[in-house]
XYZ file of C-alpha atoms in Angstrom:
315
model
C 40.466 5.758 -11.643
C 37.406 4.040 -13.025
C 36.576 2.814 -16.498
C 33.128 4.130 -17.420
C 31.524 1.586 -19.686
C 28.940 2.381 -22.272
C 28.528 0.964 -25.776
C 32.096 1.158 -27.045
C 32.661 2.558 -30.490
C 35.653 1.270 -32.435
C 36.677 4.704 -33.659
C 36.231 8.208 -32.364
C 34.543 10.356 -34.973
C 35.736 13.811 -35.928
C 32.651 15.385 -34.407
C 33.670 14.116 -30.956
C 37.178 15.507 -31.397
C 35.863 18.878 -32.577
C 33.517 19.072 -29.600
C 36.368 18.282 -27.211
C 38.332 21.141 -28.776
C 35.341 23.421 -28.281
C 34.803 22.452 -24.661
C 38.363 22.649 -23.326
C 40.410 24.254 -26.120
C 42.825 22.508 -28.479
C 45.789 22.878 -26.118
C 43.970 20.703 -23.570
C 43.299 17.843 -26.012
C 46.072 15.461 -27.099
C 45.423 12.737 -29.658
C 47.230 9.367 -29.556
C 48.847 10.411 -26.281
C 51.204 7.736 -24.833
C 49.853 6.666 -21.456
C 53.344 5.668 -20.339
C 53.854 9.413 -19.811
C 50.938 9.548 -17.373
C 51.343 6.462 -15.170
C 53.799 5.911 -12.337
C 54.546 2.480 -13.876
C 55.771 4.285 -17.026
C 53.889 1.667 -19.042
C 50.980 1.943 -21.465
C 50.035 2.453 -25.102
C 48.327 5.551 -26.540
C 44.981 7.012 -25.518
C 42.804 8.010 -28.470
C 42.163 11.372 -26.810
C 43.707 12.739 -23.612
C 41.761 15.660 -22.173
C 42.472 17.966 -19.223
C 39.361 19.953 -18.219
C 39.839 23.007 -16.036
C 36.391 23.236 -14.426
C 33.487 21.111 -13.236
C 31.396 22.556 -16.049
C 33.883 21.386 -18.677
C 34.035 17.942 -17.100
C 30.246 17.673 -17.152
C 30.115 18.643 -20.826
C 32.738 16.010 -21.693
C 30.792 13.312 -19.852
C 27.564 14.216 -21.672
C 29.392 14.332 -25.008
C 30.886 10.875 -24.494
C 27.503 9.457 -23.587
C 25.831 11.059 -26.600
C 28.557 9.796 -28.971
C 28.757 6.375 -27.283
C 32.446 6.988 -26.638
C 34.066 5.310 -23.621
C 35.880 7.500 -21.114
C 38.204 6.940 -18.215
C 38.938 9.174 -15.220
C 42.644 9.542 -14.446
C 44.439 11.186 -11.561
C 48.214 10.942 -11.167
C 48.306 7.482 -12.744
C 49.434 5.515 -9.689
C 47.971 2.075 -8.910
C 47.334 1.671 -12.646
C 48.520 -0.627 -15.429
C 47.543 0.432 -18.954
C 47.641 -2.181 -21.706
C 50.244 -2.033 -24.457
C 47.451 -1.586 -27.007
C 46.450 1.691 -25.396
C 43.007 2.998 -24.483
C 40.019 3.550 -26.706
C 37.973 6.699 -26.224
C 38.699 9.652 -23.955
C 41.033 9.733 -20.969
C 40.044 12.628 -18.698
C 42.743 13.725 -16.295
C 41.905 15.657 -13.141
C 45.359 16.532 -11.867
C 47.086 19.833 -11.045
C 44.541 21.843 -13.035
C 41.749 20.729 -10.668
C 43.415 21.080 -7.294
C 42.032 24.024 -5.319
C 41.654 23.685 -1.557
C 40.449 25.640 1.464
C 41.351 25.044 5.118
C 38.994 26.451 7.748
C 39.513 25.440 11.355
C 39.801 21.648 11.388
C 37.987 21.231 8.063
C 39.756 20.802 4.724
C 37.851 21.082 1.452
C 39.853 20.076 -1.628
C 39.318 19.206 -5.275
C 39.986 15.718 -6.603
C 43.077 16.594 -8.653
C 45.278 17.757 -5.796
C 48.226 15.525 -4.982
C 48.151 14.010 -1.507
C 51.742 15.118 -0.881
C 50.900 18.764 -1.636
C 47.746 18.653 0.458
C 49.696 17.019 3.279
C 52.192 19.877 3.376
C 49.411 22.463 3.481
C 47.631 20.574 6.250
C 50.867 20.362 8.233
C 51.397 24.120 7.889
C 47.877 24.633 9.257
C 48.786 22.578 12.328
C 46.251 19.832 11.678
C 46.804 16.156 12.425
C 45.184 13.011 11.050
C 46.436 13.212 7.473
C 50.029 12.141 8.062
C 49.429 8.584 6.813
C 48.286 9.874 3.408
C 50.880 12.593 2.832
C 53.366 10.210 1.229
C 50.958 8.240 -0.954
C 51.821 9.028 -4.605
C 48.360 9.852 -5.883
C 45.560 12.382 -6.010
C 42.767 12.935 -3.539
C 40.225 11.630 -6.045
C 42.058 8.348 -6.502
C 42.533 8.005 -2.750
C 38.800 8.463 -2.173
C 37.880 6.013 -4.924
C 39.973 3.176 -3.482
C 39.914 4.215 0.198
C 43.684 4.496 0.158
C 45.491 3.729 3.350
C 48.929 3.298 4.873
C 50.590 2.925 8.260
C 47.364 2.329 10.170
C 45.253 5.075 8.576
C 42.638 5.069 5.806
C 40.722 7.783 3.990
C 37.488 6.595 5.595
C 38.866 7.766 8.943
C 38.939 11.428 7.872
C 36.360 11.869 5.085
C 33.361 13.928 6.156
C 31.720 14.136 2.722
C 32.502 13.634 -0.959
C 31.391 15.718 -3.944
C 30.427 13.496 -6.877
C 29.144 13.527 -10.454
C 27.130 10.776 -12.120
C 27.197 9.725 -15.764
C 24.416 12.180 -16.580
C 26.484 15.098 -15.319
C 24.425 15.511 -12.134
C 26.261 16.869 -9.085
C 25.573 15.583 -5.579
C 27.205 14.866 -2.243
C 27.507 11.802 -0.042
C 28.620 11.553 3.562
C 31.597 9.440 4.527
C 29.215 6.810 5.884
C 27.339 6.695 2.567
C 30.564 6.066 0.629
C 30.604 2.409 1.753
C 34.321 2.558 2.494
C 36.039 -0.783 3.041
C 39.492 -2.206 2.368
C 40.544 -0.663 -0.998
C 36.887 -0.058 -1.823
C 34.257 2.653 -2.022
C 30.909 3.118 -3.741
C 32.598 5.100 -6.528
C 33.659 2.196 -8.721
C 30.507 0.123 -8.449
C 28.235 3.102 -9.180
C 30.477 4.687 -11.853
C 30.612 7.964 -9.948
C 33.237 10.624 -10.594
C 34.956 12.131 -7.540
C 35.097 15.934 -7.742
C 36.406 16.647 -4.260
C 35.991 15.957 -0.577
C 35.649 17.556 2.827
C 38.043 16.150 5.426
C 37.688 16.496 9.182
C 40.992 16.622 11.083
C 42.155 17.744 14.532
C 44.387 20.487 15.852
C 47.851 19.189 16.622
C 51.410 20.193 17.339
C 53.062 21.262 14.080
C 56.479 19.905 15.051
C 55.008 16.546 16.052
C 53.100 16.381 12.767
C 56.274 17.178 10.838
C 58.229 14.540 12.744
C 55.581 11.897 12.033
C 55.572 12.753 8.321
C 59.354 12.519 8.186
C 59.248 9.207 10.044
C 56.795 7.752 7.514
C 58.767 9.176 4.580
C 61.922 7.496 5.899
C 60.058 4.216 6.316
C 58.863 4.394 2.701
C 62.342 5.142 1.366
C 63.856 2.351 3.437
C 61.276 -0.344 2.718
C 59.839 0.499 -0.705
C 61.546 0.451 -4.126
C 60.996 4.138 -4.840
C 64.012 4.191 -7.155
C 62.082 2.271 -9.852
C 58.770 3.013 -11.583
C 55.907 0.995 -10.126
C 52.191 1.174 -9.462
C 52.645 0.868 -5.710
C 51.606 -2.303 -3.880
C 50.736 -4.834 -6.552
C 48.551 -7.180 -4.515
C 45.830 -6.693 -1.939
C 46.542 -8.004 1.539
C 45.103 -11.534 1.866
C 43.193 -12.036 5.099
C 45.577 -13.296 7.736
C 48.686 -12.828 5.582
C 50.996 -10.250 4.029
C 51.328 -10.517 0.249
C 54.972 -9.475 0.235
C 55.979 -12.138 2.744
C 54.104 -14.864 0.880
C 55.881 -13.895 -2.338
C 59.263 -13.784 -0.638
C 58.694 -17.140 1.110
C 57.750 -18.623 -2.276
C 61.288 -17.763 -3.421
C 60.199 -15.069 -5.855
C 62.280 -12.125 -4.650
C 63.862 -10.637 -7.771
C 61.817 -12.860 -10.102
C 61.754 -11.197 -13.513
C 59.754 -11.376 -16.735
C 61.152 -9.110 -19.443
C 61.562 -5.680 -17.879
C 59.177 -6.381 -14.976
C 60.561 -7.624 -11.667
C 59.381 -8.582 -8.201
C 61.234 -5.951 -6.200
C 64.301 -7.157 -4.385
C 63.641 -4.563 -1.672
C 59.933 -5.316 -1.085
C 58.300 -8.353 -2.682
C 54.875 -6.713 -2.541
C 55.943 -4.409 -5.391
C 56.377 -5.183 -9.073
C 58.796 -2.674 -10.597
C 59.700 -1.572 -14.094
C 63.422 -2.250 -14.382
C 63.501 -0.658 -17.825
C 61.307 -0.930 -20.905
C 58.841 -3.274 -19.220
C 55.631 -3.872 -21.131
C 52.176 -4.446 -19.739
C 52.448 -7.983 -21.109
C 55.569 -8.497 -18.972
C 53.735 -7.334 -15.873
C 50.668 -9.473 -16.563
C 52.799 -12.592 -17.068
C 54.770 -11.875 -13.903
C 51.584 -11.359 -11.865
C 50.159 -14.602 -13.277
C 53.305 -16.503 -12.371
C 53.443 -15.061 -8.869
C 49.793 -15.863 -8.169
C 50.247 -19.450 -9.332
C 53.470 -20.080 -7.425
C 52.098 -18.588 -4.196
C 48.922 -20.644 -4.522
C 50.861 -23.829 -5.229
C 53.033 -23.258 -2.159
C 50.541 -21.852 0.373
C 47.038 -22.329 -1.119
C 46.472 -18.584 -0.791
C 44.866 -16.704 -3.690
C 46.495 -13.330 -4.313
C 44.304 -10.603 -5.793
C 45.913 -7.716 -7.687
C 45.434 -4.286 -6.176
C 46.677 -2.505 -9.284
C 43.888 -1.541 -11.719
C 44.268 -2.866 -15.258
C 42.707 -0.920 -18.107
C 43.003 -0.659 -21.863
C 43.892 -3.240 -24.500
C 46.208 -6.045 -23.437
C 47.938 -7.957 -26.218
């Protein structure tokens, strides 16, 4: 989920809209689409244009169109780990999700498109009797988003299983990089810094016992339900893990469990999560994050860095 910056135009001209209709069909273009409908936080103002391409060719044409018209665009997956401003998003939001989710499993190799949900892919991998993906099967996002941020949980990270990644640049060129070339690190890959678009990936797993794989997935699912506030909308973990500390514990020890600004709250179940208790605005979340960072720093002299990506216009 990367914001692709070019020279932003203040309005999208009718020619751009007509071309989007031509490329993907009118049913796949929504104007003034509320982003709260497309983020797990259930927060966000309208996108000028919300587009769902079906093929790599359509995606490439949209990218070239936006560049030619100097229209900003933003790649969206499932909308997790994302806070969209209350003022919405200028330009084109391109969603690769569901409609861009083919996969093939051959032996221990899995090739999948960026729009497939990790939970769906995890079930298919389990049925194939492959192990190594269990950590990712419960992460509420798409493969593309997981690659972009090197998603991880319960001791595993995407870098551990990625053999290669299929990418597109801002000129519509297609190419591939190996896992080593992706510069994976904690919540980081080369994607964001180079403004690449993730099209898909090849994963390398191992044969395993299907029952053991299923048991491990159920164990991790239970841990998530027990420890995480899944009953409320959120963007997942709000802060990156500071070196030598756990963000959630620092926030709890600072006395901020349940701290609330408007409809946004530090989760009472897990202080590492900010949740939407109902009608929270992006402004609520930003103020809460600001307060939490300041109070934790004042108490422990530790600087918390948000993990959630913030895009759009914040009022």
